[in-house]
């Protein structure tokens, strides 16, 4: 699809145009940036859903979609790429397939393509594409993460950390990293008898800190507790829109977006240089010179 | 990067074949979207379009392929999509020819080597210049 056709299509709300634009985001992010530059964007509420593999991220997104029929929502579902073959098995969609034909929702699977931290190298471009399409909300499902995969905090307006009762003791919750980036906690798999126990430990851990963080309990595959979470998400978006948090998060996102784009330029430059010709400072100078030429 | 979607339409739940192929294509260096079992043709077609996949693989072992495949092909055409389709499963020889006449690029039966599927898909895109 040609660029002008994509721009027109996005403005007219055509799904195929968005599908093509998202492919450009993945395959040629700088081209995507130049296309996206021509759009005025109304900020969507960007919500990151993160947590360990199998905790219920895809199922929670499906439950959120079940309860949000009147909203326009874009879903970015990320699964890992193989470091050996580059291939990927993208299976998040399975839990959301009942919404494949819903007009208001657009679900797109991304492979992590070498990015660390649980996201895709094109995450900023993908978010901007969904915003240009006029989504009310963008749900980002990270790769199933460990304790230090916190990149989502640089992208999302709201980070939801999902936990379930099989994830270890209280000390695990006191550790730095993932547990620190939560704006909202969700204890999923509420039907597990140990969930109450986890909930009280989690609340005790939160009380040790300075930030008051809301906690919700869900059983996503039965849609239980999801209405309360949706209300919580809407309330948070209202609050952060007014108290300056949203503005600050957007600034951070903008900053990181530019940084990721500059890094890409550096990678491209370094791929073309014969590295054996330079010593450390010589190469550094050469890269910076080339970078200045490109801008 | 080749993006493939593997889907199972209709009511049969025998997903071993679909999973083996999805895994093999992953190991063949492709990005594989697996949509799970019991999908309607509408769900499969919309997902393939939204995901902007290069090729769609349909697995059927129920015997309903002469109903489901034409439906999927028609829906794709109606939506202005030209995503190529390959089929895997239990498909009688006479139906294989019919399906190919309708536009299915290849049909894989039991005993097909996964390496053959990977190579044929890669070759298809070399020739198609994608």
GROMACS .gro file of C-alpha atoms in nm:
model
  425
    1UNK     CA    1   0.000   0.000   0.000
    2UNK     CA    2   0.134   0.344  -0.090
    3UNK     CA    3   0.205   0.602   0.178
    4UNK     CA    4  -0.059   0.851   0.065
    5UNK     CA    5  -0.317   0.572   0.053
    6UNK     CA    6  -0.226   0.468   0.406
    7UNK     CA    7  -0.263   0.823   0.538
    8UNK     CA    8  -0.601   0.861   0.368
    9UNK     CA    9  -0.708   0.516   0.488
   10UNK     CA   10  -0.613   0.585   0.849
   11UNK     CA   11  -0.810   0.911   0.841
   12UNK     CA   12  -1.110   0.724   0.697
   13UNK     CA   13  -1.082   0.456   0.968
   14UNK     CA   14  -0.994   0.168   0.732
   15UNK     CA   15  -0.856  -0.136   0.913
   16UNK     CA   16  -0.644  -0.244   0.618
   17UNK     CA   17  -0.459   0.087   0.623
   18UNK     CA   18  -0.385   0.043   0.994
   19UNK     CA   19  -0.271  -0.316   0.930
   20UNK     CA   20  -0.028  -0.194   0.661
   21UNK     CA   21   0.097   0.093   0.876
   22UNK     CA   22   0.168  -0.145   1.166
   23UNK     CA   23   0.372  -0.365   0.930
   24UNK     CA   24   0.574  -0.059   0.829
   25UNK     CA   25   0.624   0.018   1.200
   26UNK     CA   26   0.782  -0.325   1.238
   27UNK     CA   27   0.982  -0.347   0.917
   28UNK     CA   28   1.089   0.015   0.865
   29UNK     CA   29   1.018   0.220   1.180
   30UNK     CA   30   1.182   0.535   1.045
   31UNK     CA   31   0.948   0.531   0.747
   32UNK     CA   32   0.660   0.486   0.994
   33UNK     CA   33   0.782   0.789   1.189
   34UNK     CA   34   0.775   1.005   0.878
   35UNK     CA   35   0.423   0.889   0.790
   36UNK     CA   36   0.299   0.937   1.148
   37UNK     CA   37   0.445   1.286   1.168
   38UNK     CA   38   0.158   1.416   0.954
   39UNK     CA   39  -0.110   1.316   1.205
   40UNK     CA   40  -0.257   1.515   1.487
   41UNK     CA   41  -0.298   1.272   1.768
   42UNK     CA   42  -0.545   1.271   2.052
   43UNK     CA   43  -0.384   1.091   2.344
   44UNK     CA   44  -0.520   0.741   2.403
   45UNK     CA   45  -0.489   0.589   2.748
   46UNK     CA   46  -0.187   0.362   2.702
   47UNK     CA   47  -0.212   0.075   2.951
   48UNK     CA   48   0.068  -0.177   2.991
   49UNK     CA   49  -0.025  -0.521   3.116
   50UNK     CA   50   0.278  -0.704   3.248
   51UNK     CA   51   0.364  -1.006   3.462
   52UNK     CA   52   0.525  -1.347   3.444
   53UNK     CA   53   0.445  -1.607   3.175
   54UNK     CA   54   0.107  -1.771   3.225
   55UNK     CA   55  -0.018  -1.528   3.491
   56UNK     CA   56  -0.319  -1.439   3.271
   57UNK     CA   57  -0.222  -1.127   3.075
   58UNK     CA   58  -0.398  -1.231   2.752
   59UNK     CA   59  -0.702  -1.354   2.943
   60UNK     CA   60  -0.723  -1.027   3.137
   61UNK     CA   61  -0.709  -0.830   2.812
   62UNK     CA   62  -0.987  -1.048   2.675
   63UNK     CA   63  -1.192  -0.975   2.989
   64UNK     CA   64  -1.121  -0.602   2.955
   65UNK     CA   65  -1.246  -0.615   2.595
   66UNK     CA   66  -1.557  -0.807   2.709
   67UNK     CA   67  -1.640  -0.521   2.946
   68UNK     CA   68  -1.552  -0.230   2.714
   69UNK     CA   69  -1.773  -0.277   2.408
   70UNK     CA   70  -1.832   0.097   2.361
   71UNK     CA   71  -1.462   0.195   2.361
   72UNK     CA   72  -1.226   0.187   2.064
   73UNK     CA   73  -0.934  -0.026   2.178
   74UNK     CA   74  -0.609  -0.130   2.012
   75UNK     CA   75  -0.418  -0.429   2.148
   76UNK     CA   76  -0.043  -0.475   2.103
   77UNK     CA   77   0.038  -0.832   2.207
   78UNK     CA   78   0.409  -0.911   2.224
   79UNK     CA   79   0.572  -1.254   2.238
   80UNK     CA   80   0.943  -1.338   2.226
   81UNK     CA   81   1.150  -1.392   1.911
   82UNK     CA   82   1.401  -1.674   1.903
   83UNK     CA   83   1.759  -1.555   1.953
   84UNK     CA   84   1.870  -1.848   1.735
   85UNK     CA   85   1.639  -1.847   1.433
   86UNK     CA   86   1.460  -1.511   1.462
   87UNK     CA   87   1.132  -1.701   1.444
   88UNK     CA   88   0.850  -1.652   1.693
   89UNK     CA   89   0.531  -1.821   1.804
   90UNK     CA   90   0.275  -1.550   1.866
   91UNK     CA   91  -0.003  -1.706   2.070
   92UNK     CA   92  -0.156  -1.423   2.274
   93UNK     CA   93  -0.439  -1.387   2.024
   94UNK     CA   94  -0.582  -1.728   2.110
   95UNK     CA   95  -0.743  -1.588   2.427
   96UNK     CA   96  -0.885  -1.286   2.243
   97UNK     CA   97  -1.009  -1.444   1.920
   98UNK     CA   98  -1.376  -1.399   2.010
   99UNK     CA   99  -1.312  -1.027   1.949
  100UNK     CA  100  -1.144  -1.074   1.609
  101UNK     CA  101  -1.452  -0.948   1.428
  102UNK     CA  102  -1.545  -0.667   1.674
  103UNK     CA  103  -1.544  -0.337   1.488
  104UNK     CA  104  -1.420  -0.134   1.784
  105UNK     CA  105  -1.119  -0.353   1.860
  106UNK     CA  106  -0.799  -0.413   1.668
  107UNK     CA  107  -0.562  -0.683   1.793
  108UNK     CA  108  -0.210  -0.706   1.658
  109UNK     CA  109   0.065  -0.955   1.750
  110UNK     CA  110   0.427  -0.841   1.765
  111UNK     CA  111   0.747  -1.041   1.800
  112UNK     CA  112   1.009  -0.892   2.031
  113UNK     CA  113   1.271  -0.905   1.748
  114UNK     CA  114   1.572  -0.879   1.976
  115UNK     CA  115   1.439  -0.604   2.207
  116UNK     CA  116   1.505  -0.671   2.574
  117UNK     CA  117   1.274  -0.564   2.855
  118UNK     CA  118   0.955  -0.729   2.728
  119UNK     CA  119   0.860  -0.501   2.439
  120UNK     CA  120   0.909  -0.468   2.062
  121UNK     CA  121   1.173  -0.240   1.903
  122UNK     CA  122   0.883  -0.061   1.728
  123UNK     CA  123   0.665  -0.010   2.035
  124UNK     CA  124   0.663   0.371   2.016
  125UNK     CA  125   0.575   0.375   1.648
  126UNK     CA  126   0.303   0.114   1.703
  127UNK     CA  127   0.148   0.320   1.985
  128UNK     CA  128   0.151   0.631   1.767
  129UNK     CA  129  -0.014   0.439   1.482
  130UNK     CA  130  -0.298   0.329   1.710
  131UNK     CA  131  -0.331   0.683   1.843
  132UNK     CA  132  -0.349   0.820   1.489
  133UNK     CA  133  -0.630   0.572   1.426
  134UNK     CA  134  -0.824   0.733   1.712
  135UNK     CA  135  -0.821   0.461   1.976
  136UNK     CA  136  -0.957   0.550   2.321
  137UNK     CA  137  -0.729   0.298   2.483
  138UNK     CA  138  -0.419   0.102   2.382
  139UNK     CA  139  -0.348  -0.217   2.574
  140UNK     CA  140   0.009  -0.340   2.555
  141UNK     CA  141   0.067  -0.697   2.661
  142UNK     CA  142   0.435  -0.744   2.735
  143UNK     CA  143   0.628  -1.063   2.687
  144UNK     CA  144   0.599  -1.280   3.000
  145UNK     CA  145   0.854  -1.098   3.216
  146UNK     CA  146   1.095  -1.153   3.503
  147UNK     CA  147   1.194  -0.919   3.782
  148UNK     CA  148   1.386  -0.660   3.581
  149UNK     CA  149   1.187  -0.620   3.261
  150UNK     CA  150   1.060  -0.270   3.324
  151UNK     CA  151   1.074  -0.104   2.981
  152UNK     CA  152   0.694  -0.082   2.979
  153UNK     CA  153   0.719   0.195   3.241
  154UNK     CA  154   0.875   0.421   2.973
  155UNK     CA  155   0.588   0.363   2.732
  156UNK     CA  156   0.261   0.326   2.923
  157UNK     CA  157   0.056   0.592   3.101
  158UNK     CA  158  -0.057   0.322   3.340
  159UNK     CA  159   0.131   0.004   3.425
  160UNK     CA  160  -0.075  -0.288   3.550
  161UNK     CA  161   0.137  -0.556   3.717
  162UNK     CA  162  -0.043  -0.888   3.720
  163UNK     CA  163   0.032  -1.142   3.991
  164UNK     CA  164  -0.100  -1.483   4.082
  165UNK     CA  165  -0.070  -1.688   4.397
  166UNK     CA  166   0.202  -1.922   4.270
  167UNK     CA  167   0.472  -1.656   4.249
  168UNK     CA  168   0.674  -1.683   4.570
  169UNK     CA  169   0.680  -1.535   4.918
  170UNK     CA  170   0.669  -1.186   5.066
  171UNK     CA  171   1.038  -1.116   5.008
  172UNK     CA  172   0.979  -1.156   4.632
  173UNK     CA  173   0.736  -0.865   4.660
  174UNK     CA  174   0.984  -0.647   4.846
  175UNK     CA  175   1.241  -0.671   4.567
  176UNK     CA  176   1.321  -0.381   4.337
  177UNK     CA  177   1.234  -0.376   3.969
  178UNK     CA  178   0.902  -0.501   3.839
  179UNK     CA  179   0.718  -0.455   4.169
  180UNK     CA  180   0.818  -0.087   4.172
  181UNK     CA  181   0.674   0.013   3.838
  182UNK     CA  182   0.313  -0.084   3.913
  183UNK     CA  183   0.051   0.190   3.905
  184UNK     CA  184  -0.210  -0.076   3.962
  185UNK     CA  185  -0.174  -0.430   4.092
  186UNK     CA  186  -0.406  -0.708   3.985
  187UNK     CA  187  -0.414  -1.042   4.164
  188UNK     CA  188  -0.548  -1.280   3.902
  189UNK     CA  189  -0.676  -1.637   3.938
  190UNK     CA  190  -0.887  -1.532   4.236
  191UNK     CA  191  -1.036  -1.882   4.249
  192UNK     CA  192  -0.702  -2.012   4.377
  193UNK     CA  193  -0.743  -2.054   4.754
  194UNK     CA  194  -0.404  -1.892   4.816
  195UNK     CA  195  -0.509  -1.567   4.642
  196UNK     CA  196  -0.646  -1.410   4.964
  197UNK     CA  197  -0.313  -1.480   5.127
  198UNK     CA  198  -0.126  -1.313   4.840
  199UNK     CA  199  -0.362  -1.016   4.855
  200UNK     CA  200  -0.293  -0.948   5.222
  201UNK     CA  201   0.083  -0.989   5.177
  202UNK     CA  202   0.074  -0.756   4.878
  203UNK     CA  203  -0.119  -0.492   5.072
  204UNK     CA  204   0.128  -0.517   5.359
  205UNK     CA  205   0.416  -0.471   5.116
  206UNK     CA  206   0.253  -0.165   4.960
  207UNK     CA  207   0.207  -0.011   5.305
  208UNK     CA  208   0.585  -0.028   5.356
  209UNK     CA  209   0.631   0.205   5.058
  210UNK     CA  210   0.544   0.569   5.000
  211UNK     CA  211   0.307   0.529   4.709
  212UNK     CA  212  -0.054   0.426   4.750
  213UNK     CA  213  -0.117   0.166   4.480
  214UNK     CA  214  -0.465   0.028   4.413
  215UNK     CA  215  -0.504  -0.349   4.416
  216UNK     CA  216  -0.773  -0.541   4.231
  217UNK     CA  217  -0.858  -0.908   4.237
  218UNK     CA  218  -0.981  -1.081   3.922
  219UNK     CA  219  -1.064  -1.419   3.783
  220UNK     CA  220  -1.014  -1.314   3.423
  221UNK     CA  221  -1.142  -1.627   3.250
  222UNK     CA  222  -1.477  -1.583   3.430
  223UNK     CA  223  -1.483  -1.201   3.389
  224UNK     CA  224  -1.492  -1.170   3.770
  225UNK     CA  225  -1.365  -0.848   3.925
  226UNK     CA  226  -1.308  -0.689   3.588
  227UNK     CA  227  -1.577  -0.418   3.620
  228UNK     CA  228  -1.400  -0.282   3.929
  229UNK     CA  229  -1.067  -0.283   3.744
  230UNK     CA  230  -1.220  -0.098   3.448
  231UNK     CA  231  -1.358   0.166   3.683
  232UNK     CA  232  -1.015   0.191   3.845
  233UNK     CA  233  -0.848   0.240   3.508
  234UNK     CA  234  -1.092   0.514   3.406
  235UNK     CA  235  -1.052   0.690   3.740
  236UNK     CA  236  -0.675   0.676   3.709
  237UNK     CA  237  -0.685   0.824   3.358
  238UNK     CA  238  -0.898   1.112   3.485
  239UNK     CA  239  -0.668   1.174   3.780
  240UNK     CA  240  -0.342   1.162   3.585
  241UNK     CA  241  -0.486   1.386   3.312
  242UNK     CA  242  -0.541   1.654   3.575
  243UNK     CA  243  -0.250   1.620   3.819
  244UNK     CA  244   0.028   1.645   3.559
  245UNK     CA  245   0.128   1.276   3.571
  246UNK     CA  246   0.004   1.210   3.218
  247UNK     CA  247   0.197   1.505   3.081
  248UNK     CA  248   0.510   1.387   3.256
  249UNK     CA  249   0.468   1.029   3.130
  250UNK     CA  250   0.415   1.156   2.776
  251UNK     CA  251   0.734   1.360   2.800
  252UNK     CA  252   0.924   1.050   2.910
  253UNK     CA  253   0.770   0.850   2.626
  254UNK     CA  254   0.861   1.119   2.373
  255UNK     CA  255   1.216   1.130   2.507
  256UNK     CA  256   1.255   0.753   2.485
  257UNK     CA  257   1.100   0.743   2.141
  258UNK     CA  258   1.358   0.990   2.011
  259UNK     CA  259   1.634   0.800   2.185
  260UNK     CA  260   1.527   0.470   2.026
  261UNK     CA  261   1.521   0.638   1.686
  262UNK     CA  262   1.872   0.785   1.731
  263UNK     CA  263   2.001   0.446   1.844
  264UNK     CA  264   1.865   0.295   1.525
  265UNK     CA  265   2.062   0.553   1.324
  266UNK     CA  266   2.378   0.468   1.515
  267UNK     CA  267   2.326   0.097   1.447
  268UNK     CA  268   2.283   0.165   1.078
  269UNK     CA  269   2.599   0.377   1.068
  270UNK     CA  270   2.807   0.119   1.253
  271UNK     CA  271   2.695  -0.160   1.025
  272UNK     CA  272   2.847   0.026   0.730
  273UNK     CA  273   3.180   0.117   0.890
  274UNK     CA  274   3.482  -0.113   0.865
  275UNK     CA  275   3.544  -0.142   1.239
  276UNK     CA  276   3.899  -0.277   1.202
  277UNK     CA  277   4.024   0.060   1.073
  278UNK     CA  278   3.966   0.248   1.398
  279UNK     CA  279   4.071   0.250   1.762
  280UNK     CA  280   3.812   0.328   2.036
  281UNK     CA  281   3.815   0.707   2.017
  282UNK     CA  282   3.868   0.709   1.642
  283UNK     CA  283   3.555   0.502   1.590
  284UNK     CA  284   3.352   0.706   1.838
  285UNK     CA  285   3.447   1.026   1.656
  286UNK     CA  286   3.368   0.870   1.319
  287UNK     CA  287   3.021   0.755   1.436
  288UNK     CA  288   2.937   1.098   1.578
  289UNK     CA  289   3.053   1.269   1.260
  290UNK     CA  290   2.841   1.038   1.045
  291UNK     CA  291   2.547   1.099   1.278
  292UNK     CA  292   2.577   1.476   1.231
  293UNK     CA  293   2.586   1.432   0.854
  294UNK     CA  294   2.258   1.241   0.863
  295UNK     CA  295   2.061   1.493   1.061
  296UNK     CA  296   1.059  -1.173   0.780
  297UNK     CA  297   0.777  -1.407   0.675
  298UNK     CA  298   0.461  -1.374   0.887
  299UNK     CA  299   0.235  -1.678   0.886
  300UNK     CA  300  -0.098  -1.740   1.053
  301UNK     CA  301  -0.202  -2.096   1.139
  302UNK     CA  302  -0.571  -2.146   1.207
  303UNK     CA  303  -0.820  -2.423   1.262
  304UNK     CA  304  -1.174  -2.354   1.139
  305UNK     CA  305  -1.482  -2.555   1.226
  306UNK     CA  306  -1.553  -2.789   1.510
  307UNK     CA  307  -1.269  -3.039   1.507
  308UNK     CA  308  -1.032  -3.002   1.799
  309UNK     CA  309  -0.744  -3.212   1.667
  310UNK     CA  310  -0.478  -2.948   1.693
  311UNK     CA  311  -0.159  -3.156   1.709
  312UNK     CA  312  -0.091  -3.108   1.337
  313UNK     CA  313  -0.149  -2.732   1.354
  314UNK     CA  314   0.080  -2.704   1.656
  315UNK     CA  315   0.356  -2.916   1.497
  316UNK     CA  316   0.348  -2.697   1.187
  317UNK     CA  317   0.337  -2.372   1.389
  318UNK     CA  318   0.638  -2.485   1.591
  319UNK     CA  319   0.828  -2.604   1.281
  320UNK     CA  320   0.773  -2.275   1.099
  321UNK     CA  321   0.891  -2.089   1.410
  322UNK     CA  322   1.210  -2.297   1.402
  323UNK     CA  323   1.230  -2.218   1.032
  324UNK     CA  324   1.272  -1.852   1.127
  325UNK     CA  325   0.918  -1.730   1.062
  326UNK     CA  326   0.684  -1.531   1.284
  327UNK     CA  327   0.386  -1.757   1.339
  328UNK     CA  328   0.053  -1.640   1.475
  329UNK     CA  329  -0.147  -1.931   1.610
  330UNK     CA  330  -0.514  -1.856   1.665
  331UNK     CA  331  -0.626  -2.181   1.828
  332UNK     CA  332  -0.915  -2.415   1.755
  333UNK     CA  333  -1.284  -2.377   1.666
  334UNK     CA  334  -1.257  -2.057   1.465
  335UNK     CA  335  -1.520  -1.927   1.225
  336UNK     CA  336  -1.406  -1.836   0.872
  337UNK     CA  337  -1.497  -1.474   0.957
  338UNK     CA  338  -1.267  -1.470   1.262
  339UNK     CA  339  -0.982  -1.626   1.065
  340UNK     CA  340  -1.010  -1.388   0.771
  341UNK     CA  341  -1.037  -1.071   0.982
  342UNK     CA  342  -0.744  -1.178   1.201
  343UNK     CA  343  -0.529  -1.255   0.895
  344UNK     CA  344  -0.605  -0.912   0.749
  345UNK     CA  345  -0.549  -0.722   1.075
  346UNK     CA  346  -0.224  -0.911   1.134
  347UNK     CA  347  -0.119  -0.835   0.774
  348UNK     CA  348   0.021  -1.188   0.735
  349UNK     CA  349   0.207  -1.298   0.423
  350UNK     CA  350   0.048  -1.641   0.413
  351UNK     CA  351  -0.233  -1.832   0.587
  352UNK     CA  352  -0.222  -2.201   0.680
  353UNK     CA  353  -0.550  -2.380   0.749
  354UNK     CA  354  -0.560  -2.714   0.929
  355UNK     CA  355  -0.871  -2.931   0.893
  356UNK     CA  356  -0.922  -3.292   0.993
  357UNK     CA  357  -1.300  -3.296   1.015
  358UNK     CA  358  -1.382  -3.356   0.647
  359UNK     CA  359  -1.553  -3.017   0.617
  360UNK     CA  360  -1.278  -2.867   0.400
  361UNK     CA  361  -1.496  -2.839   0.087
  362UNK     CA  362  -1.734  -2.612   0.284
  363UNK     CA  363  -1.484  -2.415   0.494
  364UNK     CA  364  -1.202  -2.344   0.247
  365UNK     CA  365  -1.427  -2.192  -0.025
  366UNK     CA  366  -1.592  -1.978   0.244
  367UNK     CA  367  -1.252  -1.849   0.362
  368UNK     CA  368  -1.141  -1.781   0.003
  369UNK     CA  369  -1.464  -1.593  -0.072
  370UNK     CA  370  -1.438  -1.381   0.243
  371UNK     CA  371  -1.077  -1.289   0.166
  372UNK     CA  372  -1.174  -1.191  -0.187
  373UNK     CA  373  -1.472  -0.986  -0.062
  374UNK     CA  374  -1.240  -0.793   0.167
  375UNK     CA  375  -0.998  -0.724  -0.116
  376UNK     CA  376  -0.723  -0.943   0.026
  377UNK     CA  377  -0.490  -1.166  -0.175
  378UNK     CA  378  -0.324  -1.353   0.111
  379UNK     CA  379  -0.219  -1.696  -0.023
  380UNK     CA  380  -0.356  -2.007   0.154
  381UNK     CA  381  -0.212  -2.351   0.216
  382UNK     CA  382  -0.407  -2.636   0.371
  383UNK     CA  383  -0.305  -2.928   0.592
  384UNK     CA  384  -0.501  -3.224   0.719
  385UNK     CA  385  -0.694  -3.525   0.595
  386UNK     CA  386  -0.788  -3.426   0.241
  387UNK     CA  387  -0.882  -3.691  -0.023
  388UNK     CA  388  -0.686  -3.672  -0.351
  389UNK     CA  389  -0.984  -3.566  -0.562
  390UNK     CA  390  -1.049  -3.275  -0.326
  391UNK     CA  391  -0.683  -3.170  -0.339
  392UNK     CA  392  -0.720  -3.092  -0.708
  393UNK     CA  393  -1.046  -2.908  -0.651
  394UNK     CA  394  -0.893  -2.694  -0.376
  395UNK     CA  395  -0.593  -2.610  -0.593
  396UNK     CA  396  -0.827  -2.507  -0.874
  397UNK     CA  397  -0.996  -2.269  -0.629
  398UNK     CA  398  -0.661  -2.105  -0.558
  399UNK     CA  399  -0.512  -2.296  -0.262
  400UNK     CA  400  -0.137  -2.298  -0.328
  401UNK     CA  401  -0.055  -2.631  -0.161
  402UNK     CA  402  -0.220  -2.914   0.036
  403UNK     CA  403  -0.020  -3.117   0.287
  404UNK     CA  404  -0.137  -3.458   0.401
  405UNK     CA  405  -0.026  -3.689   0.682
  406UNK     CA  406   0.340  -3.791   0.660
  407UNK     CA  407   0.456  -3.461   0.508
  408UNK     CA  408   0.799  -3.365   0.639
  409UNK     CA  409   0.798  -3.031   0.820
  410UNK     CA  410   1.120  -2.937   0.638
  411UNK     CA  411   0.930  -2.970   0.311
  412UNK     CA  412   0.664  -2.723   0.429
  413UNK     CA  413   0.926  -2.473   0.546
  414UNK     CA  414   1.123  -2.496   0.221
  415UNK     CA  415   0.816  -2.464   0.001
  416UNK     CA  416   0.694  -2.155   0.184
  417UNK     CA  417   1.036  -1.992   0.163
  418UNK     CA  418   1.063  -2.078  -0.206
  419UNK     CA  419   0.716  -1.934  -0.266
  420UNK     CA  420   0.826  -1.598  -0.133
  421UNK     CA  421   1.158  -1.603  -0.318
  422UNK     CA  422   0.966  -1.640  -0.642
  423UNK     CA  423   0.702  -1.389  -0.538
  424UNK     CA  424   0.982  -1.138  -0.470
  425UNK     CA  425   0.855  -1.035  -0.129
   0.00000   0.00000   0.00000
